[in-house]
Short mmCIF file of C-alpha atoms and ligand atoms in Angstrom, two decimals:
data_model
loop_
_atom_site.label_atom_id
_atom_site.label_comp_id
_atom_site.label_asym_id
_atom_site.label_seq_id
_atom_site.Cartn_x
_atom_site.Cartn_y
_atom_site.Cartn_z
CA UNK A 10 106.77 81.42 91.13
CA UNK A 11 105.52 80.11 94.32
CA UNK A 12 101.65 80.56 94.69
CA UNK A 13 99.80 82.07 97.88
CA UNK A 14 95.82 81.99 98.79
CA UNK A 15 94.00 85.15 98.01
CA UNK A 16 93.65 86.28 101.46
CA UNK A 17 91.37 84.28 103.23
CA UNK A 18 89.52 83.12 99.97
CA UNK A 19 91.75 79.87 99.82
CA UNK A 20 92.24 81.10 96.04
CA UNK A 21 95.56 79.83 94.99
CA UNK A 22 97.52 83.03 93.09
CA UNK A 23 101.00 83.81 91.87
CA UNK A 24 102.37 87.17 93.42
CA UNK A 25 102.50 88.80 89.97
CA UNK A 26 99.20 88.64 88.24
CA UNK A 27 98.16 89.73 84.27
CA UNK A 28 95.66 92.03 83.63
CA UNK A 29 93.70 91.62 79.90
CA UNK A 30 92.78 95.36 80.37
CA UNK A 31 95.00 96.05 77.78
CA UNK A 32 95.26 93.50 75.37
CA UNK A 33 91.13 93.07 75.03
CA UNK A 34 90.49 96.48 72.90
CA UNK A 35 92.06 98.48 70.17
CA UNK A 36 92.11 101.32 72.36
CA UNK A 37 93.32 102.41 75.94
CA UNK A 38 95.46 104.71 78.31
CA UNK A 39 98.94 105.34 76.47
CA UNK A 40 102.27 105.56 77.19
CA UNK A 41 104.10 103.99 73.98
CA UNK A 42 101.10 101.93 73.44
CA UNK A 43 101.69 102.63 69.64
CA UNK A 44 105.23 101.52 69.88
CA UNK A 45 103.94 98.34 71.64
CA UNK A 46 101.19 97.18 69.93
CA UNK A 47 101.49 98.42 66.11
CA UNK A 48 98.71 99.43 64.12
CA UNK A 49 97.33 96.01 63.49
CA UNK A 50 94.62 95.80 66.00
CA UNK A 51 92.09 93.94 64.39
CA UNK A 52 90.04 91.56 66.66
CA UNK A 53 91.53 88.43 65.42
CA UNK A 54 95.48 90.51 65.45
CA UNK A 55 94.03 91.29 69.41
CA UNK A 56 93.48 87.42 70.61
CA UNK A 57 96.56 86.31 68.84
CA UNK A 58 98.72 89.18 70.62
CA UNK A 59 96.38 88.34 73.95
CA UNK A 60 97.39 84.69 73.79
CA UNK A 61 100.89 85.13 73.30
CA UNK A 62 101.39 86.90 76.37
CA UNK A 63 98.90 84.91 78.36
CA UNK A 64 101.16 81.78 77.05
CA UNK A 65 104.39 83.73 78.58
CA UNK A 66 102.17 84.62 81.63
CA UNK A 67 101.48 80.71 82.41
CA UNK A 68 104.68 79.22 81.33
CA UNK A 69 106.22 81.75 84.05
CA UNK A 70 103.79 80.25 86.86
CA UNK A 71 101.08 83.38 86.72
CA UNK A 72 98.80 82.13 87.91
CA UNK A 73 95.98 85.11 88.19
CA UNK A 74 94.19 86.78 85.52
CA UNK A 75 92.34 89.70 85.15
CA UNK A 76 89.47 90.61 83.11
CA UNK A 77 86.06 92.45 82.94
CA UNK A 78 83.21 92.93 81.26
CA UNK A 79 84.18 96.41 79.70
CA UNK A 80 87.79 95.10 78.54
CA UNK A 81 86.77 94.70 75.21
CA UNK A 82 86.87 91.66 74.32
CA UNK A 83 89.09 90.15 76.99
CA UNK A 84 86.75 87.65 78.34
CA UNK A 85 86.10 85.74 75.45
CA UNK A 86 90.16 85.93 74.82
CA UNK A 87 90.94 84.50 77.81
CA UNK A 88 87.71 82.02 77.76
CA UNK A 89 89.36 80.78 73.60
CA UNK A 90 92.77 80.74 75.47
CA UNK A 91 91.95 78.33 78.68
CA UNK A 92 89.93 76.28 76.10
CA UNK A 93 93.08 76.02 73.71
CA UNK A 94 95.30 75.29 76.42
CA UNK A 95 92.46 72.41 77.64
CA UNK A 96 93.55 74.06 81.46
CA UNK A 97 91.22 72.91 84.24
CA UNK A 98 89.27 75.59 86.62
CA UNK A 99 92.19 74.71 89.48
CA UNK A 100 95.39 75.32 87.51
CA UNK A 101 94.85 79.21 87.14
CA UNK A 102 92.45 81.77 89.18
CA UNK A 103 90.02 84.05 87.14
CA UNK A 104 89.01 87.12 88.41
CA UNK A 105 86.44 89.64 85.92
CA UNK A 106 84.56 92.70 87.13
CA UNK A 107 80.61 94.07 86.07
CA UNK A 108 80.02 97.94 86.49
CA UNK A 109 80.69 99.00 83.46
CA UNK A 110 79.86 98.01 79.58
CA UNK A 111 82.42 98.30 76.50
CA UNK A 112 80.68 100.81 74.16
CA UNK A 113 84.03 101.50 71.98
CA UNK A 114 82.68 99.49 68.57
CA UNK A 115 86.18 98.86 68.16
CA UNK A 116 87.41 101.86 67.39
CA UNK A 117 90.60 103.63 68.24
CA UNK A 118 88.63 107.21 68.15
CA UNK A 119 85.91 106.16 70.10
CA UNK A 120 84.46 109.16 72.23
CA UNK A 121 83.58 106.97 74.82
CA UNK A 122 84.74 103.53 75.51
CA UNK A 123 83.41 102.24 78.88
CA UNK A 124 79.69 103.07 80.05
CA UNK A 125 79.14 102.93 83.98
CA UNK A 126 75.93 101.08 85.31
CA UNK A 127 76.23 99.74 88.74
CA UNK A 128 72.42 98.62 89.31
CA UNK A 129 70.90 95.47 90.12
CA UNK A 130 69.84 94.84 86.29
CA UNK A 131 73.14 95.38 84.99
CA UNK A 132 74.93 93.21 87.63
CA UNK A 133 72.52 90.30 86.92
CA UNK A 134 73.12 90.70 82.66
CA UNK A 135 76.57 91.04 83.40
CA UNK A 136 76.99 88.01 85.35
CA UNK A 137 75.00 85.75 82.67
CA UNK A 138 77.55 87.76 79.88
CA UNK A 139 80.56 86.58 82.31
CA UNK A 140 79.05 83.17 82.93
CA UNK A 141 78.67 82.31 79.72
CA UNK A 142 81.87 82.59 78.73
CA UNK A 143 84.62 82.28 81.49
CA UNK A 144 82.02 79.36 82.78
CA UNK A 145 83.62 77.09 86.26
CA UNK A 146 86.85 78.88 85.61
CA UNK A 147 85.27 82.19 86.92
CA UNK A 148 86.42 82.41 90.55
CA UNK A 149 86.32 86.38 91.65
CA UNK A 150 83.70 88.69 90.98
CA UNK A 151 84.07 92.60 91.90
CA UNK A 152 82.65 96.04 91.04
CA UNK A 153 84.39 97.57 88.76
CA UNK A 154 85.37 100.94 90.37
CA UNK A 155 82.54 101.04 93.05
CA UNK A 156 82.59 104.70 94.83
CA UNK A 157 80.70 106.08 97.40
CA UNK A 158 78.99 108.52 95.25
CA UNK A 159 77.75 105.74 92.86
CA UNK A 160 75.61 104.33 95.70
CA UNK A 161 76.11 100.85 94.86
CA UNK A 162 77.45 99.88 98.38
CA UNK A 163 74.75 100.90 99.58
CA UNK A 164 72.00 99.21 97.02
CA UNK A 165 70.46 96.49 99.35
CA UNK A 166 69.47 94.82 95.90
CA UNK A 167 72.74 94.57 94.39
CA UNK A 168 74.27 93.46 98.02
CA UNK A 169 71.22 90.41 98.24
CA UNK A 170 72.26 89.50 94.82
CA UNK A 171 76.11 89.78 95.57
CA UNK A 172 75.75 87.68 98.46
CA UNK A 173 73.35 85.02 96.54
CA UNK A 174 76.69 84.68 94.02
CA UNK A 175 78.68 83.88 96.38
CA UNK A 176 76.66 81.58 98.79
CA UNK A 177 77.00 79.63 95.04
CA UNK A 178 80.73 79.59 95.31
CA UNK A 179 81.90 82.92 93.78
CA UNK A 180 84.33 85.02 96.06
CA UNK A 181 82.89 88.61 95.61
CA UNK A 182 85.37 91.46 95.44
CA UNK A 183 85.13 95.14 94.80
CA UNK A 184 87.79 97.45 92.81
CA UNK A 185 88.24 100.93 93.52
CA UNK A 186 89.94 104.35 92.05
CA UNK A 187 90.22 107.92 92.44
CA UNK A 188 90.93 109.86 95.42
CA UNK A 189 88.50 108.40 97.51
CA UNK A 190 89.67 105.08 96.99
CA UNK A 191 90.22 104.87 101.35
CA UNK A 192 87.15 105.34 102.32
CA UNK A 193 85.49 102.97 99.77
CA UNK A 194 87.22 100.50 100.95
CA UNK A 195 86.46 101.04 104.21
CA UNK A 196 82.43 101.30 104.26
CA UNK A 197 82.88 98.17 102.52
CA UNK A 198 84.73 96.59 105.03
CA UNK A 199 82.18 98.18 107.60
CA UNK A 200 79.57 97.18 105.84
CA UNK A 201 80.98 93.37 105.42
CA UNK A 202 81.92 92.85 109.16
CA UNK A 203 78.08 93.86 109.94
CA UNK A 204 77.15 90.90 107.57
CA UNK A 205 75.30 93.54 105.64
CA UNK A 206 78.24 93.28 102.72
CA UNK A 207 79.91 89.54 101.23
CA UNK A 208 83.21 90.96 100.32
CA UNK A 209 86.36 88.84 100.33
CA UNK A 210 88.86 90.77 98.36
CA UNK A 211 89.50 94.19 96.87
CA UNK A 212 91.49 95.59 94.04
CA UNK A 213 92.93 99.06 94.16
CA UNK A 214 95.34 101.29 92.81
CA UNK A 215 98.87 101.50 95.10
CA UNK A 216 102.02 102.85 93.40
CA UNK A 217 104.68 104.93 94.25
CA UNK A 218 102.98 108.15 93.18
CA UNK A 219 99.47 107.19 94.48
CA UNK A 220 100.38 105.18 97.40
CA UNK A 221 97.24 106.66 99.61
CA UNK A 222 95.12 103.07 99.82
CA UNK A 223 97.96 102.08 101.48
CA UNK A 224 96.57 102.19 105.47
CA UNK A 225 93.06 100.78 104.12
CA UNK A 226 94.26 97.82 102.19
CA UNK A 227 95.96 96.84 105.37
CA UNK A 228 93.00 97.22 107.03
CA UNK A 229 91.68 94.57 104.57
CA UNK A 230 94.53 92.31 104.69
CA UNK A 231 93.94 92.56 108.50
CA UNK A 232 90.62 91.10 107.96
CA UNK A 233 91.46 88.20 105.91
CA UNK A 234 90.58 89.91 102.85
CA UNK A 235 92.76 89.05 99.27
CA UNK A 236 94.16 92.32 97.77
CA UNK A 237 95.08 92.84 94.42
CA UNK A 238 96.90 95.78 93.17
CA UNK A 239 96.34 97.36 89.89
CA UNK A 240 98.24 100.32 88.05
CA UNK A 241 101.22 99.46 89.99
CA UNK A 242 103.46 101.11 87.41
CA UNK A 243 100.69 103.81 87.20
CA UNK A 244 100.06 103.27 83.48
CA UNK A 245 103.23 103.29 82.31
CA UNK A 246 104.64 106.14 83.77
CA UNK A 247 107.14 104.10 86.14
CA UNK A 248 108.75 101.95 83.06
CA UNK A 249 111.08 103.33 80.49
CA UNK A 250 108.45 104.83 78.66
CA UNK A 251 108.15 107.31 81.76
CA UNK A 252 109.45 110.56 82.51
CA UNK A 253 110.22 112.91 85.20
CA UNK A 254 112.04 113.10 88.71
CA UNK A 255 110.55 109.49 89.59
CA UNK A 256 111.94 107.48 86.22
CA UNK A 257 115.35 108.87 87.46
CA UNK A 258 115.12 107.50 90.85
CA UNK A 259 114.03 104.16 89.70
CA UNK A 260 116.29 104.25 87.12
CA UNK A 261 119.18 104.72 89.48
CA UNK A 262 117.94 101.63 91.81
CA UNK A 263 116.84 99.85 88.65
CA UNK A 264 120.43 99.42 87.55
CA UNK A 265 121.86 98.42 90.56
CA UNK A 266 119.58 95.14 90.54
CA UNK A 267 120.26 94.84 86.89
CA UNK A 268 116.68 95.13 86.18
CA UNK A 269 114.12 97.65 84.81
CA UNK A 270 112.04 100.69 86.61
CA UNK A 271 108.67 98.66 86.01
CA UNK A 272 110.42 95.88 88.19
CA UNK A 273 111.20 98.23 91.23
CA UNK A 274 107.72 99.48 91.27
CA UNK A 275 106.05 96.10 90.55
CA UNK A 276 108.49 94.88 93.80
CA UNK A 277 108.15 97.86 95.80
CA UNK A 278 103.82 96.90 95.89
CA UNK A 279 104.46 93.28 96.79
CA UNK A 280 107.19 94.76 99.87
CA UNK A 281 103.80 95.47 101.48
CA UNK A 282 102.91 92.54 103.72
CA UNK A 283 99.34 92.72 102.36
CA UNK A 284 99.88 93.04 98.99
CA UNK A 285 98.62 89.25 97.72
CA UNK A 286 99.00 89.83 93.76
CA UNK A 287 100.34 92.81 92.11
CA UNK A 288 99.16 92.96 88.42
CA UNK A 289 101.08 93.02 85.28
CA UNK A 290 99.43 95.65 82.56
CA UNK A 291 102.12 94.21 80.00
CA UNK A 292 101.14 94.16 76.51
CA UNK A 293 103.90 92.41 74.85
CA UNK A 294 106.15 89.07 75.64
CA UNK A 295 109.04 90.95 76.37
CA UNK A 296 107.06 94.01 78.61
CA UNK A 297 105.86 90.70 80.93
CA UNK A 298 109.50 89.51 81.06
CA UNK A 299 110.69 92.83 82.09
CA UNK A 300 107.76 92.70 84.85
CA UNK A 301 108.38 89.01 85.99
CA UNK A 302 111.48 90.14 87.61
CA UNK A 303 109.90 92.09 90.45
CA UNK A 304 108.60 88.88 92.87
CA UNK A 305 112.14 87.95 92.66
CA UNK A 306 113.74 91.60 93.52
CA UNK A 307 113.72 91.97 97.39
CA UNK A 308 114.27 95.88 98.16
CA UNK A 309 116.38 97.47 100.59
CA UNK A 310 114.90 98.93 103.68
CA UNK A 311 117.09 102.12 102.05
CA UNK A 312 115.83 101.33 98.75
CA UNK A 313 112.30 101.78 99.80
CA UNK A 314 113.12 104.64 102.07
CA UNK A 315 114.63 106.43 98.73
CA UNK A 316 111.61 105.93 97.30
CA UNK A 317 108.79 107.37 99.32
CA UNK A 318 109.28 111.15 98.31
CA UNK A 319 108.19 110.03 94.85
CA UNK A 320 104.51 109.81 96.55
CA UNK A 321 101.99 112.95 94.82
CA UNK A 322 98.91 114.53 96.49
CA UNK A 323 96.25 111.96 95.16
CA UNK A 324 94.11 114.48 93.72
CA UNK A 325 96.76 115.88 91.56
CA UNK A 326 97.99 112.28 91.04
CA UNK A 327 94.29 111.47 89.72
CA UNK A 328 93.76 114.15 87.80
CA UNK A 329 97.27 113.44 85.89
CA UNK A 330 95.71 110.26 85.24
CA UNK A 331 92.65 111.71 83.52
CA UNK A 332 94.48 113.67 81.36
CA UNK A 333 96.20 110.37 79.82
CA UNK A 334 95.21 110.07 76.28
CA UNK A 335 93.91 107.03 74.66
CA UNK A 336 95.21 105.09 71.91
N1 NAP B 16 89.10 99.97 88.02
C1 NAP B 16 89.68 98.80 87.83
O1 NAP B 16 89.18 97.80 88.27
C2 NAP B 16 90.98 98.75 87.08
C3 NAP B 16 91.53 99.94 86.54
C4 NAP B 16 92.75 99.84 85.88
C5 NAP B 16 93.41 98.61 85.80
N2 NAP B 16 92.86 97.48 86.32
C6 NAP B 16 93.53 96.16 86.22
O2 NAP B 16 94.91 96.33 86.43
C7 NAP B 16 95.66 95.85 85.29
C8 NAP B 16 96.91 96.71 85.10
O3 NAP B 16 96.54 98.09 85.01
P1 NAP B 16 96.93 99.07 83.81
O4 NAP B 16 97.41 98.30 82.62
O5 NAP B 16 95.80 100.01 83.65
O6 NAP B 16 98.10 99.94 84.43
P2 NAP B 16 99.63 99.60 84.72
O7 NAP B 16 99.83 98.18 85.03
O8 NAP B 16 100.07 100.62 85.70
O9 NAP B 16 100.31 99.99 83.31
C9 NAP B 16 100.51 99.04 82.30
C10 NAP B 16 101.20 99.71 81.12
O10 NAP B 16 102.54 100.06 81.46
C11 NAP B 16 103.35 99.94 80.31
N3 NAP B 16 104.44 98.98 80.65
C12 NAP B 16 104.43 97.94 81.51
N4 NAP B 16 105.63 97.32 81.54
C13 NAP B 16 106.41 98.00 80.70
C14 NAP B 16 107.76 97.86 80.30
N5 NAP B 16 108.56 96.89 80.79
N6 NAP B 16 108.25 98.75 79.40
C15 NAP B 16 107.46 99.73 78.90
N7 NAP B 16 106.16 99.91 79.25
C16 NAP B 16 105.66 99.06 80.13
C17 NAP B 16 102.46 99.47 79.17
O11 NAP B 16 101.89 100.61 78.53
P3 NAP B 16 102.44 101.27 77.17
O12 NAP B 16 102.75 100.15 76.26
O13 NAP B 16 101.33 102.17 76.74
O14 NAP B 16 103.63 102.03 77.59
C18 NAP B 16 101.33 98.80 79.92
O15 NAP B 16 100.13 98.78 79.17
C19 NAP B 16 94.67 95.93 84.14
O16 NAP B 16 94.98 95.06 83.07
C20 NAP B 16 93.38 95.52 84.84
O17 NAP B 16 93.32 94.12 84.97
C21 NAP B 16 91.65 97.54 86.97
#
């Protein structure tokens, strides 16, 4: 896979990322995630699986990876797996997130598994949690799922401290979710073209339900920014394990190209010119193989054109998602 830079950041990436969101806890937003994973899910079961498919990941020329503070245990995964692999700081780019704490004791009937704090105190434990294990290999910071109504873009604190990180070298990003996800994005790139904001990069859900971001991230592309894309295959329900009017449209294109649905959605993020890296949720070898197929899979303009009716208001899209049950 042929790496690009993240944006403006210079930040060498592949065009199909991993996220660890998955493979760093027992628990999380399910599909078939029972099928995929089994029932062994103890911690050391966890790395093992989380190494495997990082191992695939590399060998396939990924070459960005995804983590956060409130993924479990994913950090310290992926900090035992670059150690393991003795792989400098420049061979892969690390991006984690701080926002949010994992509260889930490693269990799969947690009632809460992710606890939001998006002040200045949290940010600067956070970063020292982050530090300490992902070390010179950590290249991207962001909010995890900063919204307007969580103030934090507008915390001069937690902006002074923000830009302090990355006068050291960090590149600062932001993620964002919900239906709102437009207009976070752009006070923050408002707020970073007054110099009031360091941004350099956001991640954000686009998929073919939920493709609202769509106008805004080219907004950001527009202004140098890197974009990532996250729950490209909107967590499971574009792959087989979907159902519905869209799995049978995707389906149908899917076997023209000889490939699978998750492909066609994973491909149909990166035919948007600012798309940099569209992330892989896979939680097995052979999900991530299936996955690896979209930079490769150029779409018809047809194709694409077949697909847009599959779009959803984004409030009901949203609230579908909320109703997803954990495993
Ligand atoms: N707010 C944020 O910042 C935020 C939020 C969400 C995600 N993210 C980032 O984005 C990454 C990806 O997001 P995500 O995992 O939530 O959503 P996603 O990529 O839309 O969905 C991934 C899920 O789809 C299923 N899947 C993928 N390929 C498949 C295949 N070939 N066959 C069958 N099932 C397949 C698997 O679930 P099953 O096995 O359950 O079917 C997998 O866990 C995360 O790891 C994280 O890095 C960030």
């Amino acid at each position: 896979m042929q790496t690009r830079s993240l944006g403006a950041t210079g930040l060498q990436v592949s065009p199909l990322g991993l996220g660890l969101a998955a493979l760093g806890r027992p628990a999380y937003i399910d599909l078939g995630r029972g099928r995929d994973l089994g029932p062994d899910r103890d911690v050391e079961a966890l790395e093992r699986r989380c190494h495997q498919v990082l191992d695939a990941a590399y060998a396939a020329g990924v070459r960005y990876l995804d983590a956060a503070r409130s993924y479990g245990r994913a950090e310290e995964f992926l900090a035992s797996w670059l150690r393991a692999r003795d792989l400098d700081p420049a061979e892969v780019t690390v991006g984690s997130k701080w926002g949010y704490a994992y509260v889930g004791d490693w269990r799969m009937d947690a009632d809460t598994h992710e606890v939001k704090d998006h002040s200045l105190p949290a940010l600067t434990r956070q970063t020292a949690e982050t530090r300490s294990l992902l070390g010179d290999h950590l290249d991207l910071y962001q909010i995890h799922s900063a919204t307007l109504d969580s103030g934090v873009l507008e915390d001069r604190a937690v902006l002074d401290e923000l830009t302090r990180l990355r006068d050291q070298g960090l590149e600062i990003g932001l993620s964002t979710s919900g239906p709102a996800q437009p207009a976070t994005i752009r006070r923050a790139l408002e707020l970073t073209t007054a110099g009031k904001a360091p941004f350099g990069c956001v991640q954000a859900t686009w998929n073919l339900l939920e493709p609202s971001a769509g106008p805004a991230l080219a907004e950001a592309g527009s202004a140098g920014w890197g974009v990532i894309v996250k729950e490209a295959v909107a967590n499971g329900r574009l792959t087989p394990h979907g159902r519905g009017p869209a799995t049978d449209t995707l389906a149908r294109i899917a076997a023209t190209h000889n490939v699978g649905p998750d492909a066609v959605a994973l491909a149909a993020v990166l035919a948007n010119p600012w798309a940099d890296v569209v992330l892989s949720g896979a939680v097995t070898p052979a999900q991530l193989e299936s996955n690896l197929a979209a930079p490769q899979l150029e779409l018809a303009p047809d194709e694409l054109e077949e697909l847009t009716p599959l779009a959803e208001p984004p409030e009901q899209y949203w609230q579908e998602r909320a109703t997803l049950p954990w495993d």
